[in-house]
Amino acid sequence: MNDLAISLDVHSTTPLYEQIYHYIKNEIQSGGLSCKERLPSSRKLSDYLQVSRTTVNMAYDQLVSEGYIESVPHRGYFVCDLEGLVHIKPSTALNIKEDLSYTSTFAYDFSPHGVDLNSFPHNAWRKLSKNLLMEENRYLFRLGDPQGEPELRATIAGYLHQARGVNASPERIVVGAGNDFLLLLLCSMFGGGMKIAMESPTYRKAYDLFHNLSNDVRIVEMDESGMRVDQLAATEAQFAYVMPSHQYPLGTVMPVKRRMQLLQWAAASAGTSASTDKAFSTGAAAFSGADREDRYIIEDDYDSEFRYRGKPIPALQGYDRNDRVIYIGTFSKSIAPSIRVSYMVLPERLMELYKSRARNISSTVSRVDQMLIAGFLNEGYYERHLNKMRAIYRSRHDALLTELKAFRKICRVSGENAGVHLLLTFTNEMTEEEAIRRAAAQGVRVYGLSSYFVGMDQAQTETYPAAQTVDEHEKRLRADGHYEQAADIGRLARQTVLLGYANLSEQEIKEACARLRKAWLI
Amino acid sequence: MNDLAISLDVHSTTPLYEQIYHYIKNEIQSGGLSCKERLPSSRKLSDYLQVSRTTVNMAYDQLVSEGYIESVPHRGYFVCDLEGLVHIKPSTALNIKEDLSYTSTFAYDFSPHGVDLNSFPHNAWRKLSKNLLMEENRYLFRLGDPQGEPELRATIAGYLHQARGVNASPERIVVGAGNDFLLLLLCSMFGGGMKIAMESPTYRKAYDLFHNLSNDVRIVEMDESGMRVDQLAATEAQFAYVMPSHQYPLGTVMPVKRRMQLLQWAAASAGTSASTDKAFSTGAAAFSGADREDRYIIEDDYDSEFRYRGKPIPALQGYDRNDRVIYIGTFSKSIAPSIRVSYMVLPERLMELYKSRARNISSTVSRVDQMLIAGFLNEGYYERHLNKMRAIYRSRHDALLTELKAFRKICRVSGENAGVHLLLTFTNEMTEEEAIRRAAAQGVRVYGLSSYFVGMDQAQTETYPAAQTVDEHEKRLRADGHYEQAADIGRLARQTVLLGYANLSEQEIKEACARLRKAWLI
C-alpha cells in the first residue's frame, strides 16, 4: 500500500472518488505506478483510505473506462500498458486576429457584394421571430425534413412560379444554407468526376468548389449572348453552369434564342456525341433514375430580383420541356447576406438520385429560420421589401450612370441592366491594377475583374482547346482575324473594374465619383 | 402595320409598354410574326398607337433583352430565329405528400435520434434572440466570416478546453451547419480520392457522404476497444474516422491505450508504409502547407456530453502532440437537433489548405444563430441545460436498465455507459427483423443495428481483405478458431436492436417495456 500514498482532502470541492482517480492517473502517467502493476483491491483501499467501497469503485470504474487500468476477473485491477501517454496541454491564448479582408480603410467602397441593410425590415423580422419562438412551436427544435420544411418549400414553389416562371413543385425543392452548400450537395449526388462546362470570368466560388471536388471543369467561351453553345457541345461536358438572368460578373442577360439553344443541347443525350467516357466515376449502381448520359443545365439565378429595364426575364427553367434544368436561387442577395437560405429545384428525373445519395444529409438551415422566411414571404413582407429595394437600387444605379458620363472618354460601361454592380472597361492605357491603385489613393475601393477569370492555372489545354488562358484566347482570335474581339477579351481581363453600388447612398456615389475623377482623369 | 393590330387598354393596370411587349411576344410565339420579319420603327409604331416613343422603346428593349427581336444598326428591329420556343407551363399543384418516415404510428418510439425538448430553455432562447434582433445589431445581417463569428469561435475554444480537454485556438475553429456539412467541407479541402478508414457498424451518413464523393472508404474491424489499429495500418488509409468518446452505434468508449495507438499511427507518415499511391487526386499544388503523406484522425465527438459513469473522458485531440487530429463536435445533440451548429477544430498544419481551398465557401450558419449560441454558452445557460439534461437522461437510462433485467435470459445489454441509446443483442433465436416486427405489433418501435453496417455493397475485398461482408468476417474468424468472436459478430449484425430513451419519460419506458415483454418473452 506504500505505492498509493494518497492524501485525501475531505474539505475539497473535488469529490473523493475524483481525488483518488486523479492520484492514480497521475501515478500511472508519471511512472509511479508501472505497467502491469496490480492495484489494491477496492476493499483494501477503502479500508486504508477510510472511504466507502463505492467511492473507490467509482474511481476504479473511471480509470477502467478511460483505459488506464484493467480489471482481470478473480485477480484484480492492473495498470495498462499505455505506450507514450501524454498530458493535455493548456489551450493557447484566445486572441483572435481580425482578418484584414473584413475591415475597410476606404472612405467609399464599391463592393460588388454589398447589400443595403438600412432598409432591412427589422421590426417585421423580430416580430416573426418572436412568434415562432413561442412555446407551442417547440416542434421546430426537432430535426426537420432534410429537404426543407414543407411549408417553406410550398411557399418557394409559389413564389418561383409567380416571379420567375419556374416550374417547381415542392417535392422537387431542396432548401440549403447557401448556394455553395447546394453545389456541394450536387457534387455529392453525382459523386465527383462531373464534367462541368463553365464560363470565364464566372462565379469563382462555384468554380473553386467544383474544381476542388475533383470534377472536370471545362471552360467555354462567351459572346455577347453568353456561353457559346457550339463550343459547349465540343467540350463533351455533361453539365453547363450558367447564370442566364444576370451573368456574374459580366452582367450579361442571356437572350431567349441562346436559352433555347442551351436547352436543345441539354435535351440531347451526351451519348449522341463521340464521347465514350464514363460520366460518373463511382456509385453507378445508384443511378437507377437518371441516365448516366443525360445532360443538365445548372441555372444559378442568384440575383434575378434586381433589374432596371423592363420586367424580369423568366428563368431558363421555365422554358425547359425536357426536365434538364437544375435551378438554384437564394434569399441571401434579396433579403440579407447573412440569411443563409438558398433553394434548388431538381428535375423530376433526378429525384431518385437525390433521395438515394443526398437526402440523408441533414438540413443545413434551422427550422426556425426556414419558417421565418416562409412567414416573411407569406405575409407579404418579402414583396414589399423587394419593391422597396428595387426602387433604392434603381436610384443608385441611375445616379452612378449619371456620374459615369464624365468618364466616357476613357472607359465603357457594361452590365448595367441588372444586378447591383456594373463594369467599367478602360479604353485608354489604364490597367486594372493602376485603376485600383489610383482609386485607393483617393480613398475609394474598386474591384478588378481579372480575379473572376478561371481555369488559367490548369493544364486543360490538353483536353480541350477552348480552355485556355486569356493570352491564348486573344492570340487565336487574332490569328482568325477577329481583332476587335481579341482586343475586347484583353481589355476585359486587364483593364476592367467592378463598381457595386448597393451599399452607397446617392450622395456617397456622387462623392466617390468626384474622387474617381481625380484618380482617373488627370 | 396590319401585322401589328395591337389594341391597347389605357385603363388597364398593365403598363402600356408591357401590353405592347406581350402582344409582340405572343405574335412571335404563335407564328403571327415570323422569323427575320422586320418590325415597324419605334417612331412609326408610336405614331400608330398614339403612345410615346419611350413606351415603344421600352417594349422593344425588353424584347431585345429577352432575345425575341434584335436590333440591326441603321436597318431596324427584326424577329429572331427562336428554334423551338416554348411557353411557360403552369406550376403543378402545391400538394406535399408527407414523407411517412416523419410520422409515427407507434405508441412508444425508442428512437436513437431522440432528444428531450420539454426541457428546452425556451424563455432564455427567446430572450437572447430578441436582444440580438435589436436594430443596433444590424451588422449581423451582413455576410460574416466564412469560418464563423470570432466571438462564437472564442467561446467554443474555451468550452472545448474546459469540458473536453481539446486544444482549440479560435483561429483553427470552423463553424458549420451540421457535422455532415463539415465533412463535405473536409472533402472539398482534400479534393476527393481520400483514403478513409471507417468502422462497421458506423455513423452511416458519414460513410455515405465519403463514399458518394468518390473517396476510397476502407472498412476496419473493431474489437472491444474500438478500431483495430493493426488493421488500420494495413489499409494504407490516410484518414481514420472514429468516435472515441462514444462509438455510434455500438456505444464503445475507446480506452486510453487504443487512443495512444491511434495517435501513433497518425504520427507516422503514410510514406513510411509500402504505399506509393497518390494521396490526393487533384490540386496537389494547393497542398503547400500539408504533407501529402500525412495521416489524420477525424474525431467525431458527437455526443460526448452524456455519460453515466464517472466524468467525461477527454477528447482524443487533447492527447495529440503531433497535430494530426481533426476534431468535430456539435450543438445539435446537446441543445436541439434543429439547431444546425457544429464546429471543427483543424490541426495547425491544415490551416493553409483550409484557407486556400475551403475558406471561400460562405458560412452556412446565420450570424444571428451563431451569436445566439455564443450568448447561450457565455451566459451560463448551456451549462445549466447540460446538467439538467444529464440528470434527466440518467434517470431514463437507469429506468430502462431496470426494466431490461426482465429480458436478461434472452438478451445482453451493451453500450449503456454513455449517449442516449443502448443495444440489446438477443442470445436466443430472435432475429432483428422478428424483434422489430413483434415490438411493432405491440405498438413499440425499436431499431435494427444491421442498417449501420457499411461497405458490404462494395467490391472492396479486392483491395483490402478486411473490407468484407459480415458473412466473410465470421467465416474467417471461425477458420482462425475464434468461434466466440464469430458468433458475436453474427449476433450484432442479425440479432441486435437499438433502444433510444432520450424522448421517453420514465413512466413511458416502464409501459413500453411491459409491451416488449409481451412481444419478446412469450
mmCIF file of N, CA, C and O in Angstrom, chain A residues 61-62 65-66 81 86 89 91 95-96 102 118 126 133 138 140-141 146 150 167 171 180 191 205 208 212 214 256 264 307 309-311 319 337-338 340 357 360 362-363, chain B residues 61-62 65-66 83 86 89 95-96 102 118 126 133 138 140-141 146 150 161 167 171 180 191 205 208 212 214 256-257 307 309-311 319 337-338 340 357 360 362-363:
data_model
loop_
_atom_site.group_PDB
_atom_site.id
_atom_site.type_symbol
_atom_site.label_atom_id
_atom_site.label_comp_id
_atom_site.label_asym_id
_atom_site.label_seq_id
_atom_site.Cartn_x
_atom_site.Cartn_y
_atom_site.Cartn_z
ATOM 1 N N ASP A 61 -13.680 2.461 -11.700
ATOM 2 C CA ASP A 61 -14.501 2.385 -12.918
ATOM 3 C C ASP A 61 -14.068 3.426 -13.946
ATOM 4 O O ASP A 61 -13.949 3.150 -15.140
ATOM 5 N N GLN A 62 -13.855 4.636 -13.423
ATOM 6 C CA GLN A 62 -13.447 5.713 -14.320
ATOM 7 C C GLN A 62 -12.099 5.391 -14.972
ATOM 8 O O GLN A 62 -11.904 5.575 -16.178
ATOM 9 N N SER A 65 -12.644 2.761 -17.532
ATOM 10 C CA SER A 65 -13.327 3.224 -18.746
ATOM 11 C C SER A 65 -12.412 4.099 -19.596
ATOM 12 O O SER A 65 -12.553 4.158 -20.810
ATOM 13 N N GLU A 66 -11.458 4.765 -18.949
ATOM 14 C CA GLU A 66 -10.503 5.557 -19.723
ATOM 15 C C GLU A 66 -9.306 4.722 -20.164
ATOM 16 O O GLU A 66 -8.412 5.232 -20.845
ATOM 17 N N ASP A 81 -0.764 -1.016 -20.247
ATOM 18 C CA ASP A 81 0.419 -0.582 -20.985
ATOM 19 C C ASP A 81 -0.010 0.563 -21.900
ATOM 20 O O ASP A 81 -0.809 0.372 -22.804
ATOM 21 N N VAL A 86 0.432 10.976 -23.113
ATOM 22 C CA VAL A 86 0.842 12.366 -22.913
ATOM 23 C C VAL A 86 -0.219 13.137 -22.148
ATOM 24 O O VAL A 86 -1.372 12.736 -22.083
ATOM 25 N N LYS A 89 -2.276 19.476 -23.016
ATOM 26 C CA LYS A 89 -1.630 20.789 -22.981
ATOM 27 C C LYS A 89 -2.679 21.855 -22.690
ATOM 28 O O LYS A 89 -3.822 21.722 -23.120
ATOM 29 N N SER A 91 -4.770 25.189 -23.292
ATOM 30 C CA SER A 91 -5.170 25.842 -24.536
ATOM 31 C C SER A 91 -4.327 27.089 -24.785
ATOM 32 O O SER A 91 -3.881 27.756 -23.859
ATOM 33 N N ASN A 95 -6.755 34.799 -28.353
ATOM 34 C CA ASN A 95 -6.763 36.010 -29.167
ATOM 35 C C ASN A 95 -7.181 35.702 -30.587
ATOM 36 O O ASN A 95 -6.773 34.718 -31.167
ATOM 37 N N ILE A 96 -7.981 36.563 -31.106
ATOM 38 C CA ILE A 96 -8.381 36.389 -32.498
ATOM 39 C C ILE A 96 -7.825 37.537 -33.312
ATOM 40 O O ILE A 96 -8.128 38.695 -33.053
ATOM 41 N N TYR A 102 -11.807 41.759 -43.703
ATOM 42 C CA TYR A 102 -13.133 42.081 -43.214
ATOM 43 C C TYR A 102 -13.231 43.508 -42.679
ATOM 44 O O TYR A 102 -14.246 43.914 -42.191
ATOM 45 N N ASN A 118 -29.881 49.164 -44.484
ATOM 46 C CA ASN A 118 -30.620 50.186 -43.764
ATOM 47 C C ASN A 118 -32.111 49.988 -43.939
ATOM 48 O O ASN A 118 -32.911 50.403 -43.122
ATOM 49 N N ARG A 126 -38.220 40.727 -36.430
ATOM 50 C CA ARG A 126 -38.218 40.446 -34.995
ATOM 51 C C ARG A 126 -39.576 39.903 -34.553
ATOM 52 O O ARG A 126 -39.655 38.976 -33.761
ATOM 53 N N LEU A 133 -40.812 31.583 -31.811
ATOM 54 C CA LEU A 133 -40.142 31.009 -30.641
ATOM 55 C C LEU A 133 -41.094 30.796 -29.472
ATOM 56 O O LEU A 133 -40.666 30.538 -28.350
ATOM 57 N N ARG A 138 -42.562 24.352 -30.104
ATOM 58 C CA ARG A 138 -41.451 23.541 -29.630
ATOM 59 C C ARG A 138 -40.975 22.530 -30.696
ATOM 60 O O ARG A 138 -39.808 22.231 -30.800
ATOM 61 N N LEU A 140 -40.398 22.856 -33.567
ATOM 62 C CA LEU A 140 -39.406 23.409 -34.503
ATOM 63 C C LEU A 140 -37.973 23.118 -34.065
ATOM 64 O O LEU A 140 -37.042 23.350 -34.809
ATOM 65 N N PHE A 141 -37.800 22.626 -32.857
ATOM 66 C CA PHE A 141 -36.449 22.282 -32.424
ATOM 67 C C PHE A 141 -36.108 20.813 -32.654
ATOM 68 O O PHE A 141 -34.997 20.387 -32.422
ATOM 69 N N PRO A 146 -34.913 16.775 -44.207
ATOM 70 C CA PRO A 146 -33.623 17.168 -44.804
ATOM 71 C C PRO A 146 -33.777 18.008 -46.069
ATOM 72 O O PRO A 146 -32.874 18.767 -46.427
ATOM 73 N N PRO A 150 -41.765 21.574 -45.353
ATOM 74 C CA PRO A 150 -42.775 21.549 -46.415
ATOM 75 C C PRO A 150 -43.435 22.909 -46.641
ATOM 76 O O PRO A 150 -43.650 23.314 -47.779
ATOM 77 N N ASN A 167 -41.082 26.171 -62.995
ATOM 78 C CA ASN A 167 -41.981 25.065 -62.693
ATOM 79 C C ASN A 167 -41.418 24.280 -61.518
ATOM 80 O O ASN A 167 -40.567 23.410 -61.685
ATOM 81 N N GLU A 171 -42.138 19.126 -53.941
ATOM 82 C CA GLU A 171 -41.449 17.835 -53.813
ATOM 83 C C GLU A 171 -40.069 17.869 -54.456
ATOM 84 O O GLU A 171 -39.212 17.046 -54.147
ATOM 85 N N ASP A 180 -23.435 27.761 -52.212
ATOM 86 C CA ASP A 180 -22.237 26.929 -52.157
ATOM 87 C C ASP A 180 -22.580 25.540 -51.619
ATOM 88 O O ASP A 180 -22.161 24.517 -52.165
ATOM 89 N N GLY A 191 -21.259 12.355 -57.333
ATOM 90 C CA GLY A 191 -20.100 11.568 -56.930
ATOM 91 C C GLY A 191 -18.774 12.000 -57.502
ATOM 92 O O GLY A 191 -17.894 11.174 -57.715
ATOM 93 N N LYS A 205 -16.417 31.123 -56.692
ATOM 94 C CA LYS A 205 -16.613 30.121 -55.644
ATOM 95 C C LYS A 205 -17.121 28.807 -56.228
ATOM 96 O O LYS A 205 -16.732 27.735 -55.792
ATOM 97 N N ASP A 208 -14.185 27.093 -57.958
ATOM 98 C CA ASP A 208 -13.250 26.510 -56.992
ATOM 99 C C ASP A 208 -13.826 25.247 -56.363
ATOM 100 O O ASP A 208 -13.141 24.239 -56.190
ATOM 101 N N ASN A 212 -12.164 21.805 -56.719
ATOM 102 C CA ASN A 212 -11.609 21.173 -55.521
ATOM 103 C C ASN A 212 -12.179 19.785 -55.283
ATOM 104 O O ASN A 212 -11.519 18.937 -54.693
ATOM 105 N N SER A 214 -12.634 17.563 -57.339
ATOM 106 C CA SER A 214 -12.145 16.648 -58.367
ATOM 107 C C SER A 214 -13.082 16.500 -59.547
ATOM 108 O O SER A 214 -13.107 15.460 -60.191
ATOM 109 N N VAL A 256 -33.355 34.948 -75.315
ATOM 110 C CA VAL A 256 -34.154 33.731 -75.419
ATOM 111 C C VAL A 256 -33.555 32.739 -76.408
ATOM 112 O O VAL A 256 -33.540 31.540 -76.176
ATOM 113 N N GLN A 264 -31.699 22.945 -76.000
ATOM 114 C CA GLN A 264 -31.574 21.886 -77.005
ATOM 115 C C GLN A 264 -30.314 21.053 -76.782
ATOM 116 O O GLN A 264 -30.325 19.839 -76.946
ATOM 117 N N ARG A 307 -33.561 44.348 -61.543
ATOM 118 C CA ARG A 307 -33.484 44.549 -62.972
ATOM 119 C C ARG A 307 -34.047 45.922 -63.260
ATOM 120 O O ARG A 307 -35.071 46.307 -62.698
ATOM 121 N N ARG A 309 -34.420 47.509 -66.508
ATOM 122 C CA ARG A 309 -35.073 47.811 -67.775
ATOM 123 C C ARG A 309 -36.104 46.720 -68.022
ATOM 124 O O ARG A 309 -35.769 45.548 -68.139
ATOM 125 N N GLY A 310 -37.373 47.113 -68.112
ATOM 126 C CA GLY A 310 -38.426 46.140 -68.344
ATOM 127 C C GLY A 310 -38.596 45.229 -67.149
ATOM 128 O O GLY A 310 -38.011 45.439 -66.097
ATOM 129 N N LYS A 311 -39.429 44.218 -67.317
ATOM 130 C CA LYS A 311 -39.648 43.339 -66.167
ATOM 131 C C LYS A 311 -38.709 42.138 -66.260
ATOM 132 O O LYS A 311 -38.135 41.869 -67.306
ATOM 133 N N TYR A 319 -38.705 27.412 -69.390
ATOM 134 C CA TYR A 319 -38.821 27.053 -70.812
ATOM 135 C C TYR A 319 -38.475 25.588 -71.073
ATOM 136 O O TYR A 319 -38.615 25.102 -72.177
ATOM 137 N N PRO A 337 -27.346 39.130 -46.663
ATOM 138 C CA PRO A 337 -26.302 38.141 -46.933
ATOM 139 C C PRO A 337 -26.136 37.098 -45.827
ATOM 140 O O PRO A 337 -25.774 35.961 -46.102
ATOM 141 N N SER A 338 -26.414 37.485 -44.578
ATOM 142 C CA SER A 338 -26.188 36.512 -43.521
ATOM 143 C C SER A 338 -27.391 35.588 -43.346
ATOM 144 O O SER A 338 -27.359 34.673 -42.537
ATOM 145 N N ARG A 340 -28.824 32.629 -44.436
ATOM 146 C CA ARG A 340 -28.252 31.545 -45.229
ATOM 147 C C ARG A 340 -29.346 30.597 -45.698
ATOM 148 O O ARG A 340 -29.455 29.459 -45.231
ATOM 149 N N ARG A 357 -28.869 9.453 -52.635
ATOM 150 C CA ARG A 357 -27.491 9.869 -52.366
ATOM 151 C C ARG A 357 -27.328 11.172 -51.591
ATOM 152 O O ARG A 357 -26.227 11.494 -51.158
ATOM 153 N N ASN A 360 -30.097 11.956 -47.206
ATOM 154 C CA ASN A 360 -29.718 11.593 -45.836
ATOM 155 C C ASN A 360 -28.827 12.648 -45.179
ATOM 156 O O ASN A 360 -28.522 12.559 -43.999
ATOM 157 N N SER A 362 -28.434 15.857 -43.364
ATOM 158 C CA SER A 362 -29.382 16.679 -42.595
ATOM 159 C C SER A 362 -29.461 18.089 -43.146
ATOM 160 O O SER A 362 -28.483 18.610 -43.679
ATOM 161 N N SER A 363 -30.623 18.692 -42.978
ATOM 162 C CA SER A 363 -30.805 20.068 -43.444
ATOM 163 C C SER A 363 -29.766 20.973 -42.796
ATOM 164 O O SER A 363 -29.396 20.790 -41.644
ATOM 165 N N ASP B 61 -36.948 47.225 -76.110
ATOM 166 C CA ASP B 61 -35.770 46.883 -75.302
ATOM 167 C C ASP B 61 -35.962 45.560 -74.581
ATOM 168 O O ASP B 61 -35.071 44.717 -74.529
ATOM 169 N N GLN B 62 -37.155 45.434 -74.011
ATOM 170 C CA GLN B 62 -37.440 44.206 -73.271
ATOM 171 C C GLN B 62 -37.388 43.000 -74.209
ATOM 172 O O GLN B 62 -36.809 41.963 -73.894
ATOM 173 N N SER B 65 -33.839 42.331 -75.025
ATOM 174 C CA SER B 65 -33.066 41.752 -73.936
ATOM 175 C C SER B 65 -33.453 40.302 -73.693
ATOM 176 O O SER B 65 -32.658 39.507 -73.239
ATOM 177 N N GLU B 66 -34.698 39.967 -74.037
ATOM 178 C CA GLU B 66 -35.092 38.571 -73.902
ATOM 179 C C GLU B 66 -34.782 37.769 -75.159
ATOM 180 O O GLU B 66 -35.013 36.571 -75.212
ATOM 181 N N GLU B 83 -35.939 28.810 -82.798
ATOM 182 C CA GLU B 83 -35.696 27.364 -82.704
ATOM 183 C C GLU B 83 -36.429 26.688 -81.543
ATOM 184 O O GLU B 83 -35.833 26.311 -80.531
ATOM 185 N N VAL B 86 -40.772 27.621 -76.338
ATOM 186 C CA VAL B 86 -41.953 27.057 -75.699
ATOM 187 C C VAL B 86 -42.506 28.018 -74.650
ATOM 188 O O VAL B 86 -41.817 28.902 -74.181
ATOM 189 N N LYS B 89 -45.066 26.555 -68.672
ATOM 190 C CA LYS B 89 -46.167 25.712 -68.196
ATOM 191 C C LYS B 89 -46.598 26.198 -66.823
ATOM 192 O O LYS B 89 -45.785 26.674 -66.047
ATOM 193 N N ASN B 95 -49.405 20.353 -53.681
ATOM 194 C CA ASN B 95 -49.629 19.377 -52.609
ATOM 195 C C ASN B 95 -48.308 18.754 -52.172
ATOM 196 O O ASN B 95 -47.470 18.425 -52.975
ATOM 197 N N ILE B 96 -48.182 18.616 -50.900
ATOM 198 C CA ILE B 96 -46.981 17.964 -50.401
ATOM 199 C C ILE B 96 -47.383 16.655 -49.754
ATOM 200 O O ILE B 96 -48.160 16.621 -48.814
ATOM 201 N N TYR B 102 -41.555 10.529 -41.383
ATOM 202 C CA TYR B 102 -41.584 11.613 -40.413
ATOM 203 C C TYR B 102 -42.815 11.570 -39.513
ATOM 204 O O TYR B 102 -43.007 12.410 -38.680
ATOM 205 N N ASN B 118 -38.744 18.887 -23.955
ATOM 206 C CA ASN B 118 -39.594 19.503 -22.936
ATOM 207 C C ASN B 118 -38.771 20.399 -22.029
ATOM 208 O O ASN B 118 -39.279 21.339 -21.446
ATOM 209 N N ARG B 126 -35.536 32.671 -26.365
ATOM 210 C CA ARG B 126 -36.327 33.762 -26.938
ATOM 211 C C ARG B 126 -35.749 35.123 -26.533
ATOM 212 O O ARG B 126 -35.655 36.038 -27.333
ATOM 213 N N LEU B 133 -31.843 40.670 -32.176
ATOM 214 C CA LEU B 133 -32.526 41.247 -33.339
ATOM 215 C C LEU B 133 -32.803 42.739 -33.173
ATOM 216 O O LEU B 133 -33.562 43.327 -33.922
ATOM 217 N N ARG B 138 -27.731 45.465 -36.478
ATOM 218 C CA ARG B 138 -27.965 45.357 -37.907
ATOM 219 C C ARG B 138 -26.800 44.678 -38.646
ATOM 220 O O ARG B 138 -26.991 43.966 -39.615
ATOM 221 N N LEU B 140 -25.308 42.211 -38.027
ATOM 222 C CA LEU B 140 -25.416 40.751 -38.058
ATOM 223 C C LEU B 140 -26.066 40.240 -39.333
ATOM 224 O O LEU B 140 -26.068 39.044 -39.592
ATOM 225 N N PHE B 141 -26.631 41.132 -40.133
ATOM 226 C CA PHE B 141 -27.239 40.697 -41.382
ATOM 227 C C PHE B 141 -26.282 40.817 -42.564
ATOM 228 O O PHE B 141 -26.590 40.431 -43.671
ATOM 229 N N PRO B 146 -16.433 33.477 -43.073
ATOM 230 C CA PRO B 146 -16.789 32.122 -43.509
ATOM 231 C C PRO B 146 -16.410 31.041 -42.486
ATOM 232 O O PRO B 146 -16.997 29.972 -42.461
ATOM 233 N N PRO B 150 -16.056 35.363 -34.853
ATOM 234 C CA PRO B 150 -14.935 35.272 -33.909
ATOM 235 C C PRO B 150 -15.403 35.061 -32.457
ATOM 236 O O PRO B 150 -14.816 34.251 -31.739
ATOM 237 N N HIS B 161 -11.930 23.441 -24.329
ATOM 238 C CA HIS B 161 -10.777 23.213 -23.468
ATOM 239 C C HIS B 161 -11.218 22.772 -22.081
ATOM 240 O O HIS B 161 -10.711 21.810 -21.525
ATOM 241 N N ASN B 167 -7.437 21.118 -27.405
ATOM 242 C CA ASN B 167 -6.577 22.274 -27.656
ATOM 243 C C ASN B 167 -7.088 23.000 -28.881
ATOM 244 O O ASN B 167 -6.756 22.647 -30.007
ATOM 245 N N GLU B 171 -8.598 30.485 -33.996
ATOM 246 C CA GLU B 171 -8.133 30.575 -35.385
ATOM 247 C C GLU B 171 -8.269 29.242 -36.117
ATOM 248 O O GLU B 171 -8.266 29.215 -37.335
ATOM 249 N N ASP B 180 -22.465 16.876 -41.028
ATOM 250 C CA ASP B 180 -22.440 16.437 -42.420
ATOM 251 C C ASP B 180 -21.798 17.500 -43.297
ATOM 252 O O ASP B 180 -20.957 17.203 -44.148
ATOM 253 N N GLY B 191 -10.127 17.277 -51.784
ATOM 254 C CA GLY B 191 -10.352 17.088 -53.211
ATOM 255 C C GLY B 191 -10.767 15.708 -53.653
ATOM 256 O O GLY B 191 -10.471 15.302 -54.767
ATOM 257 N N LYS B 205 -24.337 8.144 -42.210
ATOM 258 C CA LYS B 205 -24.328 9.341 -43.057
ATOM 259 C C LYS B 205 -22.911 9.714 -43.465
ATOM 260 O O LYS B 205 -22.669 10.140 -44.592
ATOM 261 N N ASP B 208 -21.800 7.254 -46.156
ATOM 262 C CA ASP B 208 -22.438 7.527 -47.445
ATOM 263 C C ASP B 208 -21.836 8.765 -48.106
ATOM 264 O O ASP B 208 -21.572 8.786 -49.305
ATOM 265 N N ASN B 212 -20.065 8.651 -51.499
ATOM 266 C CA ASN B 212 -20.686 9.351 -52.631
ATOM 267 C C ASN B 212 -19.736 10.353 -53.277
ATOM 268 O O ASN B 212 -19.847 10.629 -54.464
ATOM 269 N N SER B 214 -16.780 9.988 -53.963
ATOM 270 C CA SER B 214 -15.690 9.280 -54.649
ATOM 271 C C SER B 214 -14.444 9.095 -53.806
ATOM 272 O O SER B 214 -13.344 9.004 -54.326
ATOM 273 N N VAL B 256 -7.796 4.617 -23.218
ATOM 274 C CA VAL B 256 -6.643 5.469 -23.484
ATOM 275 C C VAL B 256 -5.578 4.751 -24.303
ATOM 276 O O VAL B 256 -4.987 5.319 -25.216
ATOM 277 N N LYS B 257 -5.362 3.482 -23.996
ATOM 278 C CA LYS B 257 -4.315 2.751 -24.695
ATOM 279 C C LYS B 257 -4.552 2.730 -26.210
ATOM 280 O O LYS B 257 -3.657 3.015 -27.002
ATOM 281 N N ARG B 307 -22.870 11.040 -20.265
ATOM 282 C CA ARG B 307 -22.059 9.937 -19.810
ATOM 283 C C ARG B 307 -22.524 9.611 -18.399
ATOM 284 O O ARG B 307 -22.749 10.505 -17.598
ATOM 285 N N ARG B 309 -21.216 7.065 -16.158
ATOM 286 C CA ARG B 309 -20.288 6.514 -15.182
ATOM 287 C C ARG B 309 -19.054 7.392 -15.174
ATOM 288 O O ARG B 309 -18.358 7.505 -16.163
ATOM 289 N N GLY B 310 -18.773 8.007 -14.037
ATOM 290 C CA GLY B 310 -17.600 8.856 -13.911
ATOM 291 C C GLY B 310 -17.742 10.107 -14.745
ATOM 292 O O GLY B 310 -18.800 10.405 -15.285
ATOM 293 N N LYS B 311 -16.672 10.857 -14.870
ATOM 294 C CA LYS B 311 -16.751 12.094 -15.638
ATOM 295 C C LYS B 311 -16.301 11.849 -17.073
ATOM 296 O O LYS B 311 -15.682 10.825 -17.360
ATOM 297 N N TYR B 319 -4.893 14.693 -26.457
ATOM 298 C CA TYR B 319 -3.671 13.916 -26.233
ATOM 299 C C TYR B 319 -2.691 14.026 -27.402
ATOM 300 O O TYR B 319 -1.588 13.527 -27.349
ATOM 301 N N PRO B 337 -31.878 19.243 -32.029
ATOM 302 C CA PRO B 337 -31.485 18.733 -33.344
ATOM 303 C C PRO B 337 -31.627 19.754 -34.463
ATOM 304 O O PRO B 337 -30.860 19.733 -35.418
ATOM 305 N N SER B 338 -32.593 20.658 -34.345
ATOM 306 C CA SER B 338 -32.776 21.590 -35.462
ATOM 307 C C SER B 338 -31.833 22.792 -35.345
ATOM 308 O O SER B 338 -31.815 23.654 -36.218
ATOM 309 N N ARG B 340 -28.685 23.963 -36.119
ATOM 310 C CA ARG B 340 -27.676 23.421 -37.038
ATOM 311 C C ARG B 340 -26.352 24.129 -36.835
ATOM 312 O O ARG B 340 -25.910 24.910 -37.678
ATOM 313 N N ARG B 357 -8.496 26.341 -49.948
ATOM 314 C CA ARG B 357 -9.476 25.505 -50.639
ATOM 315 C C ARG B 357 -10.882 25.498 -50.055
ATOM 316 O O ARG B 357 -11.815 24.993 -50.694
ATOM 317 N N ASN B 360 -13.241 30.029 -48.846
ATOM 318 C CA ASN B 360 -14.075 30.851 -49.720
ATOM 319 C C ASN B 360 -15.530 30.376 -49.755
ATOM 320 O O ASN B 360 -16.376 31.041 -50.335
ATOM 321 N N SER B 362 -18.943 30.280 -48.284
ATOM 322 C CA SER B 362 -19.611 31.127 -47.287
ATOM 323 C C SER B 362 -20.091 30.305 -46.106
ATOM 324 O O SER B 362 -20.434 29.143 -46.250
ATOM 325 N N SER B 363 -20.140 30.963 -44.954
ATOM 326 C CA SER B 363 -20.620 30.277 -43.755
ATOM 327 C C SER B 363 -22.020 29.740 -43.997
ATOM 328 O O SER B 363 -22.832 30.366 -44.677
#
